[in-house]
PDB file of C-alpha atoms in Angstrom:
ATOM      1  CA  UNK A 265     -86.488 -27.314   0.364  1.00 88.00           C
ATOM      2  CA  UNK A 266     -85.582 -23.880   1.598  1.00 93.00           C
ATOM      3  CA  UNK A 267     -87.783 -21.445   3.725  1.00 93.00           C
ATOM      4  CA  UNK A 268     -86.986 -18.250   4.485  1.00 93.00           C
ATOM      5  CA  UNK A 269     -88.541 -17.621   8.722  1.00 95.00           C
ATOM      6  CA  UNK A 270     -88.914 -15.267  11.258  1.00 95.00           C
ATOM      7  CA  UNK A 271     -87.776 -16.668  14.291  1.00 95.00           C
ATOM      8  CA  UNK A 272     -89.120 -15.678  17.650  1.00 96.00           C
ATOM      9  CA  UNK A 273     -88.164 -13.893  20.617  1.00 94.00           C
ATOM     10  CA  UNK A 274     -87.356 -16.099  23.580  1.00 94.00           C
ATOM     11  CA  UNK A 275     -90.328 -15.251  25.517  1.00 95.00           C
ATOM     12  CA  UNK A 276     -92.263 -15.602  22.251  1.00 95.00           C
ATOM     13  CA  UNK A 277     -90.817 -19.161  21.875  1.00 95.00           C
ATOM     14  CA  UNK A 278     -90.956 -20.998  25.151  1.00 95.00           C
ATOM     15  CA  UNK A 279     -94.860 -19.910  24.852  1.00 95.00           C
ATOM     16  CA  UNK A 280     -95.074 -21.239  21.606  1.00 95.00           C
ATOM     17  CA  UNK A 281     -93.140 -24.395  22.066  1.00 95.00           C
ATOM     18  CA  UNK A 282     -95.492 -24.942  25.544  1.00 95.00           C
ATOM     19  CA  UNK A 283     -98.499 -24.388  23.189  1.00 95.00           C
ATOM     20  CA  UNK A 284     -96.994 -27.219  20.740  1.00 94.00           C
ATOM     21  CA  UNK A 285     -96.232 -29.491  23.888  1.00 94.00           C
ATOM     22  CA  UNK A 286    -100.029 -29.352  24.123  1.00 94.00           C
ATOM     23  CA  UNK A 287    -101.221 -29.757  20.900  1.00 93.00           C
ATOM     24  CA  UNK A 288     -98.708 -32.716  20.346  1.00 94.00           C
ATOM     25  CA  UNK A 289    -100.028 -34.407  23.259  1.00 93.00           C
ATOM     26  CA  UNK A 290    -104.052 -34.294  22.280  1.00 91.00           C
ATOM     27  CA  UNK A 291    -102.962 -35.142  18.864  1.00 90.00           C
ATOM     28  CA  UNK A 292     -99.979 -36.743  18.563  1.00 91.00           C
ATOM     29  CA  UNK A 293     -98.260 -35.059  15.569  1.00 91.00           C
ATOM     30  CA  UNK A 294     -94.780 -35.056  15.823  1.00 91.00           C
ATOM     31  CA  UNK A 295     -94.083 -32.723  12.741  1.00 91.00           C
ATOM     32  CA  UNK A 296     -94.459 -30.080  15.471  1.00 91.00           C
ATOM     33  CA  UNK A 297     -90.859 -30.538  16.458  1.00 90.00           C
ATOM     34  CA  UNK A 298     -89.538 -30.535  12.724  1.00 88.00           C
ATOM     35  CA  UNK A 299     -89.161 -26.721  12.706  1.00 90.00           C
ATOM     36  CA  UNK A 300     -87.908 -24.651  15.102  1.00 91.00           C
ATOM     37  CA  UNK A 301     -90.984 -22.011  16.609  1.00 94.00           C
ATOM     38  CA  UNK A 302     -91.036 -19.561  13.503  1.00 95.00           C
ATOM     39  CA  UNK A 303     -93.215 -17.509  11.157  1.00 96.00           C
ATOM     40  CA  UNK A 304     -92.900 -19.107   7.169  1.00 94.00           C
ATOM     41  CA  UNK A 305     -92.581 -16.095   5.182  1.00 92.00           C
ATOM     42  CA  UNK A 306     -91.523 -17.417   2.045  1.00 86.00           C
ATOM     43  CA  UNK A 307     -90.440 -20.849   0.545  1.00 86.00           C
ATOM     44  CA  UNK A 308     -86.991 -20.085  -0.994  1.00 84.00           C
ATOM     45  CA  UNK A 309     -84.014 -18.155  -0.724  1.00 86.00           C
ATOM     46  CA  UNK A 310     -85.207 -14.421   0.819  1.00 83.00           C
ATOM     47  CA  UNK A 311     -82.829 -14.047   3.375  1.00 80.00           C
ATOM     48  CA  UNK A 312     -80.755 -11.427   1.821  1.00 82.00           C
ATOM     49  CA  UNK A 313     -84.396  -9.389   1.113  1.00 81.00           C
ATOM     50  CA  UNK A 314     -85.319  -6.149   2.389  1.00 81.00           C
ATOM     51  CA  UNK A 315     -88.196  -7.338   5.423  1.00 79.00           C
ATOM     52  CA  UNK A 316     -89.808  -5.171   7.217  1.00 81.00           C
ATOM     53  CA  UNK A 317     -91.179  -6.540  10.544  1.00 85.00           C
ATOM     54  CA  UNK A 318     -92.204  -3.202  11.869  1.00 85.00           C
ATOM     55  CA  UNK A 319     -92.350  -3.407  15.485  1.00 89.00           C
ATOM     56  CA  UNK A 320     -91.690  -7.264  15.314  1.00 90.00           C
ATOM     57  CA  UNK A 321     -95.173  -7.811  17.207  1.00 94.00           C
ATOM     58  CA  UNK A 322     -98.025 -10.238  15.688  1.00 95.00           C
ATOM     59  CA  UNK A 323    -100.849 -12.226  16.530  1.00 96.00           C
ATOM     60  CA  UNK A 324    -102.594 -15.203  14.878  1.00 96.00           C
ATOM     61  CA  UNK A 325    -105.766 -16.866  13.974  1.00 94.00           C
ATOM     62  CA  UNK A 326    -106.825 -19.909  16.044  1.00 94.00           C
ATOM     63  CA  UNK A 327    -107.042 -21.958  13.434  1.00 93.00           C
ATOM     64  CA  UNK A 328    -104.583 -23.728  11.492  1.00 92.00           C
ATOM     65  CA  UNK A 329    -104.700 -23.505   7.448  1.00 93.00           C
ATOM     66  CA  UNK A 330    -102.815 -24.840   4.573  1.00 93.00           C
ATOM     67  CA  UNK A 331    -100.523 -22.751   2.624  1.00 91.00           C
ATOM     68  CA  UNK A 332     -99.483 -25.072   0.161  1.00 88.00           C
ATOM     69  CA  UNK A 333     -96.885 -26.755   2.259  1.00 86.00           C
ATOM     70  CA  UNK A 334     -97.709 -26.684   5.757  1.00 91.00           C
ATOM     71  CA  UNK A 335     -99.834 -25.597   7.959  1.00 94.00           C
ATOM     72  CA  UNK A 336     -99.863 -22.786   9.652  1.00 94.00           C
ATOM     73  CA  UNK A 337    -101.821 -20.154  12.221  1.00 95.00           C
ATOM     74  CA  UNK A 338    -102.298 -17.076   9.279  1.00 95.00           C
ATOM     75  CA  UNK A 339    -101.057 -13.807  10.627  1.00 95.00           C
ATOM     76  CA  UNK A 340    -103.816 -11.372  11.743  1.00 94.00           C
ATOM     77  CA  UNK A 341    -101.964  -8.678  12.948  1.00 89.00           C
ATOM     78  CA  UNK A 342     -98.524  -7.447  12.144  1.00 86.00           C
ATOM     79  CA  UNK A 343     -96.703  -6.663   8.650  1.00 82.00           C
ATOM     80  CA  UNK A 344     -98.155  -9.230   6.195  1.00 80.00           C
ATOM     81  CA  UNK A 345     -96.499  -9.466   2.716  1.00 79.00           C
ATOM     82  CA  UNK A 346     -98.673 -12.552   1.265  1.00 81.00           C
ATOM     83  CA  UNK A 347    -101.457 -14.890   2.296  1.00 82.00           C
ATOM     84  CA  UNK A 348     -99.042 -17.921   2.652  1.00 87.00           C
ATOM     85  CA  UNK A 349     -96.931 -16.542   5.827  1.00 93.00           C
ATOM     86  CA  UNK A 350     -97.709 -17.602   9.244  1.00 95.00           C
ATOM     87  CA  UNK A 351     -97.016 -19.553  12.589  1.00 96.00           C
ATOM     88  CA  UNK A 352     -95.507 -22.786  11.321  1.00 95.00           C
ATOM     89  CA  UNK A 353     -97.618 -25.405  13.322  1.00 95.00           C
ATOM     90  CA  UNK A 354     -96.984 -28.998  11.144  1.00 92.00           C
ATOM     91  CA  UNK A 355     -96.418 -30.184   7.912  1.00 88.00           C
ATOM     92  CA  UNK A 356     -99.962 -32.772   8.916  1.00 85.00           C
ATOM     93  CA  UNK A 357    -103.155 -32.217   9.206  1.00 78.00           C
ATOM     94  CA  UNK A 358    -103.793 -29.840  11.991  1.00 68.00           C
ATOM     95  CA  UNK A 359    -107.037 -28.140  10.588  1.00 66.00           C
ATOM     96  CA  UNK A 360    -108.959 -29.623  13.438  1.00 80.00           C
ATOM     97  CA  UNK A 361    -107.590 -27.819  16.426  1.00 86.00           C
ATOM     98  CA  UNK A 362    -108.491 -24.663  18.132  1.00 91.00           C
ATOM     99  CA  UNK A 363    -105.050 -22.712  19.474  1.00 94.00           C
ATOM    100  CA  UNK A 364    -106.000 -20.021  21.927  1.00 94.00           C
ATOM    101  CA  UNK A 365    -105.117 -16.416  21.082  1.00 93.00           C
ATOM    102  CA  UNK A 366    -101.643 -16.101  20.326  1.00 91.00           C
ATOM    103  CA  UNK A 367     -99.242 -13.139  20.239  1.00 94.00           C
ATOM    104  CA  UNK A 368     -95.636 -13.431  19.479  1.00 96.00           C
ATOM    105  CA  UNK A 369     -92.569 -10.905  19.036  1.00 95.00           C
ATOM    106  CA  UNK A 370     -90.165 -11.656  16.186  1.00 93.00           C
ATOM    107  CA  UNK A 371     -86.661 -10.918  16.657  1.00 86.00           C
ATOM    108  CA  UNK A 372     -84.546 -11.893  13.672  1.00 91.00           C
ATOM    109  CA  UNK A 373     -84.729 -14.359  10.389  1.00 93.00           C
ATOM    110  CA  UNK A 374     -83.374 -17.477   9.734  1.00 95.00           C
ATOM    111  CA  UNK A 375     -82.938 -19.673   6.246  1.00 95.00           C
ATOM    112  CA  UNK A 376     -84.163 -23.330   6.418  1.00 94.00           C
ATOM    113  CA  UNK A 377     -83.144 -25.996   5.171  1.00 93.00           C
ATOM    114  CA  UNK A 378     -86.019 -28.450   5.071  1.00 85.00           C
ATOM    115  CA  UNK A 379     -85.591 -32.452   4.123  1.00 85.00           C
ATOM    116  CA  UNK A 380     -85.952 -35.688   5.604  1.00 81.00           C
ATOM    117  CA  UNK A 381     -88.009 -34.281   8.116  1.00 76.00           C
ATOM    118  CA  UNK A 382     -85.744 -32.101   9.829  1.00 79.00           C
ATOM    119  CA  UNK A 383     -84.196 -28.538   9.450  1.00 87.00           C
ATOM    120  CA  UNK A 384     -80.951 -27.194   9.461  1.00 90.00           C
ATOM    121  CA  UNK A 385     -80.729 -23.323  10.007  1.00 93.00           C
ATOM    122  CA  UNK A 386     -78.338 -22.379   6.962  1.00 94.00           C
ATOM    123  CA  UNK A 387     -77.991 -18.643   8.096  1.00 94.00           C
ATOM    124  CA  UNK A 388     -79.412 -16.156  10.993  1.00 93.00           C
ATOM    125  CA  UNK A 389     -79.209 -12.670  11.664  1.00 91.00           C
ATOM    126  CA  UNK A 390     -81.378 -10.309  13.776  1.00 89.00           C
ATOM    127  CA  UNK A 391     -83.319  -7.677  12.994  1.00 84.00           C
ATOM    128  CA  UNK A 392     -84.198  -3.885  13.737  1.00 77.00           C
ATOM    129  CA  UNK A 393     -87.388  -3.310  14.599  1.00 73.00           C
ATOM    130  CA  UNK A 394     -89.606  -0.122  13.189  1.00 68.00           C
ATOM    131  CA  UNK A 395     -87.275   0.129  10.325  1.00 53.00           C
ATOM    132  CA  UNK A 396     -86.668  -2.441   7.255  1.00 49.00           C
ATOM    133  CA  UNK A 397     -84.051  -4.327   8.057  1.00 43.00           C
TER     134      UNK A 397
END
């Protein structure tokens, strides 16, 4: 499967990854660590698409929802284009747990190649923030 992602800043991801270090160790899920610390935007091919991440900053809801394919923390501030985009958490069950508030800057995009339980980044390229990139 391919997924089109907004991938972090580096500040944004070593918070997000010592987050996950957490939540792996109350609950165990080791999907955690079968994406790299990213924002699902779309499934598919979308990397060539106009997005527009405005000033690259969002936040998310402390709870964990499914979008259809994983689960994910459901972007409450920052450019949304659909209900199904937000802070890849796992592809289990992660309903359950309360995240604290989280912020994160986005810095580029990234297609995924999903299977077997692992990811291969297929192409990456930063973006321009407060224009559409």
């Amino acid at each position: 499967m391919k997924l089109t992602v907004l991938t972090l800043d580096e500040f944004s991801r070593l918070e997000w990854r010592k987050e996950l270090t957490r939540y792996f160790r109350i609950t165990g899920d080791w999907s955690i660590y079968s994406m790299p610390p990213c924002i699902l935007i779309r499934k598919g091919d979308s990397f060539d698409d106009t997005i527009d991440i405005g000033n690259g900053c969002y936040s998310f809801s402390r709870k964990a929802v499914f979008n259809g394919f994983a689960y994910i923390l459901p972007i409450e501030s920052g450019i949304v284009r659909t209900e199904s985009e937000g802070l890849f958490v796992s592809w289990n069950h992660a309903a359950s747990y309360e995240f604290p508030a989280i912020r994160a800057a986005v810095g580029g995009i990234a297609l995924v190649e999903w299977e077997n339980n692992a990811f291969r980044i297929i192409r990456s390229r930063r973006l321009r923030k407060d224009i559409k990139s």
